[in-house]
Amino acid sequence: MKIYVYDLPASFNDDWVTASDRCATHLFAAVVAIHRALLSSDVRTLDPEEADFFFVPVYVSCNFSTSNGFPSLSHARSLLSSAVDFLSDHYPFWDRTQGSDHVFVAS
């Protein structure tokens, strides 16, 4: 199995960690850990043409804007939609399978 990890603009991931260290340590931060693990994994491929799956590193769980500390679902929807739009506009792989081989983590 080979996984291609998209290199998305920081507004989809790294900016969230920079803005709040909770993003990488909070209960819902599994996406950050998975992303970091995949970057050095043996299953990672740098060639998207040989990929079986595409990991989309969008840190949807890093917006802790609700009073109880849970991620904002309304923000997650718009962030995911923006990511899909970005992928469709900048890469051919989303349209090839309508995203069926793309993996998002929303922990």
CSV table of N, CA, C and O in Angstrom, one decimal:
chain,number,residue,atom,x,y,z
A,1,MET,N,0.8,-1.2,0.0
A,1,MET,CA,0.0,0.0,0.0
A,1,MET,C,0.9,1.2,0.0
A,1,MET,O,1.9,1.3,0.7
A,2,LYS,N,0.5,2.2,-0.8
A,2,LYS,CA,1.2,3.5,-0.9
A,2,LYS,C,0.3,4.6,-0.7
A,2,LYS,O,-0.8,4.7,-1.2
A,3,ILE,N,0.7,5.6,0.2
A,3,ILE,CA,-0.1,6.7,0.5
A,3,ILE,C,0.6,8.0,0.1
A,3,ILE,O,1.8,8.2,0.5
A,4,TYR,N,0.0,8.8,-0.7
A,4,TYR,CA,0.5,10.1,-1.0
A,4,TYR,C,0.0,11.1,0.0
A,4,TYR,O,-1.2,11.2,0.2
A,5,VAL,N,0.8,12.0,0.6
A,5,VAL,CA,0.4,13.0,1.5
A,5,VAL,C,0.5,14.3,0.8
A,5,VAL,O,1.5,14.8,0.4
A,6,TYR,N,-0.7,15.0,0.7
A,6,TYR,CA,-0.7,16.3,0.1
A,6,TYR,C,0.1,17.3,0.9
A,6,TYR,O,0.0,17.3,2.1
A,7,ASP,N,0.7,18.2,0.2
A,7,ASP,CA,1.4,19.3,0.8
A,7,ASP,C,0.5,20.5,0.6
A,7,ASP,O,0.6,21.3,-0.4
A,8,LEU,N,-0.5,20.7,1.5
A,8,LEU,CA,-1.5,21.7,1.4
A,8,LEU,C,-0.9,23.0,2.0
A,8,LEU,O,0.0,23.0,2.8
A,9,PRO,N,-1.5,24.2,1.6
A,9,PRO,CA,-1.2,25.4,2.2
A,9,PRO,C,-1.4,25.3,3.8
A,9,PRO,O,-2.2,24.6,4.3
A,10,ALA,N,-0.5,26.1,4.5
A,10,ALA,CA,-0.5,26.0,5.9
A,10,ALA,C,-1.9,26.4,6.6
A,10,ALA,O,-2.2,26.0,7.7
A,11,SER,N,-2.7,27.1,5.8
A,11,SER,CA,-4.0,27.5,6.4
A,11,SER,C,-4.9,26.3,6.7
A,11,SER,O,-5.9,26.4,7.4
A,12,PHE,N,-4.6,25.2,6.0
A,12,PHE,CA,-5.4,24.0,6.3
A,12,PHE,C,-4.8,23.1,7.5
A,12,PHE,O,-5.5,22.3,7.9
A,13,ASN,N,-3.6,23.4,7.9
A,13,ASN,CA,-3.0,22.5,8.9
A,13,ASN,C,-2.0,23.3,9.8
A,13,ASN,O,-2.4,23.6,11.0
A,14,ASP,N,-0.8,23.5,9.4
A,14,ASP,CA,0.2,24.1,10.3
A,14,ASP,C,-0.1,25.4,10.9
A,14,ASP,O,0.3,25.6,12.1
A,15,ASP,N,-0.9,26.2,10.3
A,15,ASP,CA,-1.3,27.5,10.9
A,15,ASP,C,-2.1,27.3,12.2
A,15,ASP,O,-2.0,28.1,13.1
A,16,TRP,N,-2.9,26.2,12.2
A,16,TRP,CA,-3.7,25.9,13.4
A,16,TRP,C,-2.8,25.5,14.6
A,16,TRP,O,-3.0,25.9,15.7
A,17,VAL,N,-1.7,24.7,14.3
A,17,VAL,CA,-0.7,24.3,15.4
A,17,VAL,C,0.0,25.5,15.9
A,17,VAL,O,0.2,25.7,17.1
A,18,THR,N,0.4,26.4,14.9
A,18,THR,CA,1.1,27.6,15.3
A,18,THR,C,0.2,28.5,16.2
A,18,THR,O,0.7,29.1,17.2
A,19,ALA,N,-1.0,28.6,15.9
A,19,ALA,CA,-1.9,29.5,16.6
A,19,ALA,C,-2.2,29.0,18.0
A,19,ALA,O,-2.5,29.8,18.9
A,20,SER,N,-2.2,27.7,18.2
A,20,SER,CA,-2.5,27.1,19.5
A,20,SER,C,-1.9,25.7,19.6
A,20,SER,O,-2.1,24.8,18.9
A,21,ASP,N,-1.0,25.6,20.7
A,21,ASP,CA,-0.4,24.3,20.9
A,21,ASP,C,-1.4,23.2,21.3
A,21,ASP,O,-1.1,22.1,21.2
A,22,ARG,N,-2.6,23.6,21.7
A,22,ARG,CA,-3.6,22.7,21.9
A,22,ARG,C,-4.0,21.8,20.7
A,22,ARG,O,-4.4,20.7,20.8
A,23,CYS,N,-3.8,22.4,19.5
A,23,CYS,CA,-4.1,21.7,18.3
A,23,CYS,C,-3.4,20.4,18.2
A,23,CYS,O,-3.9,19.4,17.7
A,24,ALA,N,-2.1,20.3,18.7
A,24,ALA,CA,-1.3,19.1,18.6
A,24,ALA,C,-1.4,18.2,19.8
A,24,ALA,O,-0.9,17.1,19.8
A,25,THR,N,-2.0,18.7,20.9
A,25,THR,CA,-2.0,17.9,22.1
A,25,THR,C,-3.4,17.6,22.7
A,25,THR,O,-3.6,16.8,23.6
A,26,HIS,N,-4.5,18.3,22.1
A,26,HIS,CA,-5.8,18.1,22.6
A,26,HIS,C,-6.3,16.7,22.3
A,26,HIS,O,-5.8,16.0,21.5
A,27,LEU,N,-7.4,16.3,23.0
A,27,LEU,CA,-8.0,15.0,22.9
A,27,LEU,C,-8.3,14.7,21.4
A,27,LEU,O,-8.3,13.6,21.0
A,28,PHE,N,-8.7,15.7,20.6
A,28,PHE,CA,-9.1,15.6,19.3
A,28,PHE,C,-8.0,15.7,18.2
A,28,PHE,O,-8.2,15.9,17.1
A,29,ALA,N,-6.7,15.7,18.7
A,29,ALA,CA,-5.6,16.0,17.8
A,29,ALA,C,-5.0,14.8,17.1
A,29,ALA,O,-3.9,14.9,16.6
A,30,ALA,N,-5.7,13.7,16.9
A,30,ALA,CA,-5.2,12.6,16.2
A,30,ALA,C,-4.8,12.9,14.8
A,30,ALA,O,-3.8,12.3,14.3
A,31,VAL,N,-5.5,13.8,14.1
A,31,VAL,CA,-5.1,14.1,12.8
A,31,VAL,C,-3.7,14.6,12.7
A,31,VAL,O,-3.0,14.3,11.7
A,32,VAL,N,-3.3,15.4,13.7
A,32,VAL,CA,-1.9,16.0,13.7
A,32,VAL,C,-0.9,14.8,13.8
A,32,VAL,O,0.1,14.8,13.1
A,33,ALA,N,-1.2,13.9,14.7
A,33,ALA,CA,-0.3,12.8,15.0
A,33,ALA,C,-0.2,11.9,13.7
A,33,ALA,O,0.9,11.4,13.3
A,34,ILE,N,-1.3,11.6,13.1
A,34,ILE,CA,-1.4,10.8,11.9
A,34,ILE,C,-0.6,11.4,10.8
A,34,ILE,O,0.2,10.8,10.1
A,35,HIS,N,-0.8,12.7,10.6
A,35,HIS,CA,-0.1,13.4,9.5
A,35,HIS,C,1.4,13.4,9.7
A,35,HIS,O,2.2,13.0,8.8
A,36,ARG,N,1.9,13.6,10.9
A,36,ARG,CA,3.3,13.6,11.2
A,36,ARG,C,3.9,12.2,11.1
A,36,ARG,O,5.0,12.0,10.5
A,37,ALA,N,3.1,11.2,11.5
A,37,ALA,CA,3.6,9.8,11.3
A,37,ALA,C,3.7,9.4,9.8
A,37,ALA,O,4.7,8.8,9.4
A,38,LEU,N,2.7,9.8,9.0
A,38,LEU,CA,2.7,9.5,7.6
A,38,LEU,C,3.9,10.1,6.9
A,38,LEU,O,4.4,9.6,5.9
A,39,LEU,N,4.3,11.3,7.3
A,39,LEU,CA,5.4,12.0,6.6
A,39,LEU,C,6.7,11.2,6.7
A,39,LEU,O,7.5,11.4,5.8
A,40,SER,N,6.9,10.4,7.7
A,40,SER,CA,8.1,9.6,7.8
A,40,SER,C,7.8,8.1,7.6
A,40,SER,O,8.7,7.3,7.9
A,41,SER,N,6.7,7.7,7.2
A,41,SER,CA,6.3,6.3,7.1
A,41,SER,C,6.8,5.6,5.8
A,41,SER,O,7.0,6.3,4.8
A,42,ASP,N,7.0,4.4,6.0
A,42,ASP,CA,7.5,3.6,4.8
A,42,ASP,C,6.4,3.4,3.7
A,42,ASP,O,6.7,3.1,2.6
A,43,VAL,N,5.1,3.6,4.1
A,43,VAL,CA,4.0,3.5,3.1
A,43,VAL,C,3.9,4.8,2.3
A,43,VAL,O,3.1,4.8,1.4
A,44,ARG,N,4.5,5.9,2.7
A,44,ARG,CA,4.4,7.1,2.0
A,44,ARG,C,5.1,7.1,0.7
A,44,ARG,O,6.2,6.6,0.5
A,45,THR,N,4.5,7.6,-0.3
A,45,THR,CA,5.1,7.8,-1.7
A,45,THR,C,5.1,9.2,-2.0
A,45,THR,O,4.2,10.0,-1.7
A,46,LEU,N,6.2,9.6,-2.7
A,46,LEU,CA,6.3,11.0,-3.1
A,46,LEU,C,5.7,11.2,-4.6
A,46,LEU,O,5.6,12.2,-5.1
A,47,ASP,N,5.4,10.0,-5.1
A,47,ASP,CA,4.8,10.0,-6.5
A,47,ASP,C,3.3,9.7,-6.4
A,47,ASP,O,2.9,8.6,-6.2
A,48,PRO,N,2.5,10.7,-6.7
A,48,PRO,CA,1.1,10.5,-6.6
A,48,PRO,C,0.5,9.5,-7.6
A,48,PRO,O,-0.5,8.9,-7.4
A,49,GLU,N,1.2,9.3,-8.7
A,49,GLU,CA,0.8,8.3,-9.7
A,49,GLU,C,0.8,6.9,-9.2
A,49,GLU,O,0.1,6.0,-9.7
A,50,GLU,N,1.7,6.6,-8.2
A,50,GLU,CA,1.7,5.2,-7.6
A,50,GLU,C,0.9,5.0,-6.3
A,50,GLU,O,0.9,4.0,-5.7
A,51,ALA,N,0.2,6.1,-5.9
A,51,ALA,CA,-0.5,6.0,-4.7
A,51,ALA,C,-1.8,5.2,-4.8
A,51,ALA,O,-2.5,5.3,-5.8
A,52,ASP,N,-2.0,4.5,-3.7
A,52,ASP,CA,-3.3,3.8,-3.6
A,52,ASP,C,-4.3,4.7,-2.9
A,52,ASP,O,-5.5,4.6,-3.1
A,53,PHE,N,-3.8,5.5,-2.0
A,53,PHE,CA,-4.6,6.4,-1.2
A,53,PHE,C,-4.0,7.8,-1.1
A,53,PHE,O,-2.7,7.9,-1.2
A,54,PHE,N,-4.8,8.8,-0.9
A,54,PHE,CA,-4.3,10.2,-0.7
A,54,PHE,C,-4.7,10.7,0.6
A,54,PHE,O,-5.9,10.8,0.9
A,55,PHE,N,-3.7,11.1,1.4
A,55,PHE,CA,-4.0,11.6,2.8
A,55,PHE,C,-4.1,13.2,2.6
A,55,PHE,O,-3.2,13.8,2.1
A,56,VAL,N,-5.2,13.7,3.1
A,56,VAL,CA,-5.5,15.1,3.0
A,56,VAL,C,-5.4,15.7,4.4
A,56,VAL,O,-6.3,15.5,5.3
A,57,PRO,N,-4.3,16.4,4.7
A,57,PRO,CA,-4.0,16.9,6.1
A,57,PRO,C,-4.7,18.2,6.4
A,57,PRO,O,-4.2,19.3,6.3
A,58,VAL,N,-6.0,18.1,6.7
A,58,VAL,CA,-6.8,19.2,7.1
A,58,VAL,C,-7.1,19.0,8.6
A,58,VAL,O,-7.8,18.1,8.9
A,59,TYR,N,-6.7,20.0,9.4
A,59,TYR,CA,-6.8,19.9,10.8
A,59,TYR,C,-8.2,20.4,11.3
A,59,TYR,O,-8.3,21.4,11.9
A,60,VAL,N,-9.2,19.7,10.9
A,60,VAL,CA,-10.6,20.2,11.2
A,60,VAL,C,-10.9,20.3,12.7
A,60,VAL,O,-11.7,21.0,13.1
A,61,SER,N,-10.2,19.5,13.5
A,61,SER,CA,-10.5,19.4,14.9
A,61,SER,C,-9.7,20.5,15.7
A,61,SER,O,-9.8,20.5,16.9
A,62,CYS,N,-9.0,21.3,15.1
A,62,CYS,CA,-8.2,22.3,15.8
A,62,CYS,C,-8.9,23.6,16.1
A,62,CYS,O,-8.3,24.5,16.7
A,63,ASN,N,-10.1,23.8,15.7
A,63,ASN,CA,-10.8,25.0,15.9
A,63,ASN,C,-11.7,24.8,17.2
A,63,ASN,O,-12.8,24.2,17.1
A,64,PHE,N,-11.1,25.2,18.3
A,64,PHE,CA,-11.8,24.9,19.6
A,64,PHE,C,-12.6,26.2,20.0
A,64,PHE,O,-12.3,26.9,20.9
A,65,SER,N,-13.6,26.5,19.2
A,65,SER,CA,-14.3,27.8,19.4
A,65,SER,C,-15.6,27.6,20.2
A,65,SER,O,-16.2,28.6,20.5
A,66,THR,N,-15.9,26.4,20.7
A,66,THR,CA,-17.1,26.3,21.5
A,66,THR,C,-16.7,26.4,22.9
A,66,THR,O,-15.6,26.1,23.3
A,67,SER,N,-17.7,26.7,23.8
A,67,SER,CA,-17.4,26.9,25.2
A,67,SER,C,-17.0,25.7,25.9
A,67,SER,O,-16.3,25.8,26.9
A,68,ASN,N,-17.4,24.5,25.4
A,68,ASN,CA,-17.0,23.3,26.1
A,68,ASN,C,-15.7,22.7,25.6
A,68,ASN,O,-15.3,21.6,26.0
A,69,GLY,N,-15.0,23.3,24.7
A,69,GLY,CA,-13.7,22.9,24.1
A,69,GLY,C,-13.8,21.9,23.0
A,69,GLY,O,-12.8,21.4,22.5
A,70,PHE,N,-15.0,21.5,22.6
A,70,PHE,CA,-15.2,20.7,21.4
A,70,PHE,C,-15.0,21.4,20.1
A,70,PHE,O,-15.4,22.6,20.1
A,71,PRO,N,-14.5,20.8,19.1
A,71,PRO,CA,-14.4,21.5,17.8
A,71,PRO,C,-15.7,22.0,17.3
A,71,PRO,O,-16.8,21.5,17.5
A,72,SER,N,-15.6,23.1,16.5
A,72,SER,CA,-16.8,23.7,15.9
A,72,SER,C,-17.2,22.9,14.6
A,72,SER,O,-16.4,22.9,13.7
A,73,LEU,N,-18.3,22.3,14.6
A,73,LEU,CA,-18.7,21.5,13.4
A,73,LEU,C,-19.0,22.4,12.2
A,73,LEU,O,-18.7,22.0,11.1
A,74,SER,N,-19.5,23.6,12.4
A,74,SER,CA,-19.7,24.4,11.3
A,74,SER,C,-18.4,24.9,10.6
A,74,SER,O,-18.3,25.0,9.4
A,75,HIS,N,-17.4,25.1,11.4
A,75,HIS,CA,-16.1,25.4,10.9
A,75,HIS,C,-15.5,24.2,10.1
A,75,HIS,O,-14.9,24.4,9.1
A,76,ALA,N,-15.7,23.1,10.7
A,76,ALA,CA,-15.1,21.9,10.0
A,76,ALA,C,-15.7,21.7,8.6
A,76,ALA,O,-15.0,21.4,7.7
A,77,ARG,N,-17.0,21.9,8.5
A,77,ARG,CA,-17.6,21.7,7.2
A,77,ARG,C,-17.0,22.7,6.1
A,77,ARG,O,-16.7,22.3,5.0
A,78,SER,N,-16.9,23.9,6.5
A,78,SER,CA,-16.4,24.9,5.6
A,78,SER,C,-14.9,24.7,5.3
A,78,SER,O,-14.4,24.8,4.1
A,79,LEU,N,-14.1,24.2,6.3
A,79,LEU,CA,-12.7,24.0,6.0
A,79,LEU,C,-12.5,22.7,5.1
A,79,LEU,O,-11.7,22.8,4.2
A,80,LEU,N,-13.3,21.7,5.3
A,80,LEU,CA,-13.3,20.5,4.4
A,80,LEU,C,-13.7,20.9,3.0
A,80,LEU,O,-13.1,20.4,2.1
A,81,SER,N,-14.7,21.6,2.9
A,81,SER,CA,-15.2,22.1,1.6
A,81,SER,C,-14.1,22.9,0.9
A,81,SER,O,-13.9,22.7,-0.3
A,82,SER,N,-13.5,23.8,1.6
A,82,SER,CA,-12.4,24.5,1.0
A,82,SER,C,-11.2,23.6,0.5
A,82,SER,O,-10.6,23.9,-0.5
A,83,ALA,N,-10.9,22.6,1.3
A,83,ALA,CA,-9.9,21.7,1.0
A,83,ALA,C,-10.2,20.9,-0.3
A,83,ALA,O,-9.4,20.8,-1.2
A,84,VAL,N,-11.5,20.5,-0.4
A,84,VAL,CA,-11.9,19.7,-1.6
A,84,VAL,C,-11.8,20.7,-2.8
A,84,VAL,O,-11.3,20.3,-3.9
A,85,ASP,N,-12.2,21.9,-2.7
A,85,ASP,CA,-12.2,22.9,-3.8
A,85,ASP,C,-10.7,23.1,-4.2
A,85,ASP,O,-10.4,23.1,-5.4
A,86,PHE,N,-9.8,23.2,-3.2
A,86,PHE,CA,-8.4,23.4,-3.5
A,86,PHE,C,-7.8,22.2,-4.2
A,86,PHE,O,-7.1,22.4,-5.2
A,87,LEU,N,-8.1,21.0,-3.8
A,87,LEU,CA,-7.6,19.8,-4.4
A,87,LEU,C,-8.2,19.7,-5.9
A,87,LEU,O,-7.4,19.4,-6.8
A,88,SER,N,-9.4,20.0,-6.1
A,88,SER,CA,-10.0,19.9,-7.4
A,88,SER,C,-9.4,20.9,-8.4
A,88,SER,O,-9.2,20.7,-9.5
A,89,ASP,N,-9.0,22.1,-7.8
A,89,ASP,CA,-8.4,23.2,-8.6
A,89,ASP,C,-6.9,22.9,-8.9
A,89,ASP,O,-6.5,23.4,-9.9
A,90,HIS,N,-6.2,22.3,-8.0
A,90,HIS,CA,-4.8,22.2,-8.1
A,90,HIS,C,-4.2,20.8,-8.4
A,90,HIS,O,-3.0,20.7,-8.8
A,91,TYR,N,-5.0,19.8,-8.3
A,91,TYR,CA,-4.5,18.4,-8.5
A,91,TYR,C,-5.5,17.6,-9.3
A,91,TYR,O,-6.7,17.8,-9.2
A,92,PRO,N,-5.0,16.7,-10.2
A,92,PRO,CA,-6.0,15.9,-11.0
A,92,PRO,C,-6.5,14.7,-10.3
A,92,PRO,O,-7.4,14.0,-10.8
A,93,PHE,N,-6.0,14.4,-9.1
A,93,PHE,CA,-6.3,13.1,-8.5
A,93,PHE,C,-7.7,13.0,-7.8
A,93,PHE,O,-8.3,11.9,-7.7
A,94,TRP,N,-8.2,14.1,-7.3
A,94,TRP,CA,-9.5,14.1,-6.7
A,94,TRP,C,-10.6,13.7,-7.8
A,94,TRP,O,-11.4,12.9,-7.6
A,95,ASP,N,-10.5,14.4,-8.9
A,95,ASP,CA,-11.5,14.2,-10.0
A,95,ASP,C,-11.4,12.8,-10.6
A,95,ASP,O,-12.4,12.3,-11.2
A,96,ARG,N,-10.2,12.2,-10.5
A,96,ARG,CA,-10.0,10.9,-11.1
A,96,ARG,C,-11.0,9.8,-10.5
A,96,ARG,O,-11.4,8.9,-11.2
A,97,THR,N,-11.2,10.0,-9.2
A,97,THR,CA,-12.1,9.0,-8.5
A,97,THR,C,-13.2,9.7,-7.7
A,97,THR,O,-13.8,9.0,-6.8
A,98,GLN,N,-13.4,10.9,-7.9
A,98,GLN,CA,-14.4,11.7,-7.1
A,98,GLN,C,-14.0,11.7,-5.7
A,98,GLN,O,-14.9,11.7,-4.8
A,99,GLY,N,-12.8,11.5,-5.3
A,99,GLY,CA,-12.3,11.5,-4.0
A,99,GLY,C,-12.4,10.2,-3.2
A,99,GLY,O,-12.1,10.2,-2.0
A,100,SER,N,-12.8,9.2,-3.9
A,100,SER,CA,-13.1,7.9,-3.2
A,100,SER,C,-11.8,7.3,-2.6
A,100,SER,O,-11.9,6.4,-1.7
A,101,ASP,N,-10.6,7.7,-3.1
A,101,ASP,CA,-9.4,7.1,-2.6
A,101,ASP,C,-8.6,8.2,-1.7
A,101,ASP,O,-7.5,8.1,-1.4
A,102,HIS,N,-9.4,9.2,-1.3
A,102,HIS,CA,-8.8,10.3,-0.4
A,102,HIS,C,-9.2,10.0,1.0
A,102,HIS,O,-10.4,9.7,1.3
A,103,VAL,N,-8.3,10.3,1.9
A,103,VAL,CA,-8.6,10.0,3.4
A,103,VAL,C,-8.5,11.3,4.1
A,103,VAL,O,-7.5,12.0,4.1
A,104,PHE,N,-9.5,11.6,4.9
A,104,PHE,CA,-9.6,12.7,5.8
A,104,PHE,C,-9.7,12.2,7.2
A,104,PHE,O,-10.4,11.1,7.4
A,105,VAL,N,-9.1,12.8,8.2
A,105,VAL,CA,-9.3,12.4,9.6
A,105,VAL,C,-9.9,13.5,10.3
A,105,VAL,O,-9.5,14.7,10.3
A,106,ALA,N,-11.1,13.2,10.9
A,106,ALA,CA,-11.8,14.2,11.8
A,106,ALA,C,-12.0,13.5,13.1
A,106,ALA,O,-13.0,12.8,13.3
A,107,SER,N,-11.1,13.7,14.0
A,107,SER,CA,-11.1,12.9,15.2
A,107,SER,C,-12.0,13.7,16.3
A,107,SER,O,-12.1,14.8,16.3
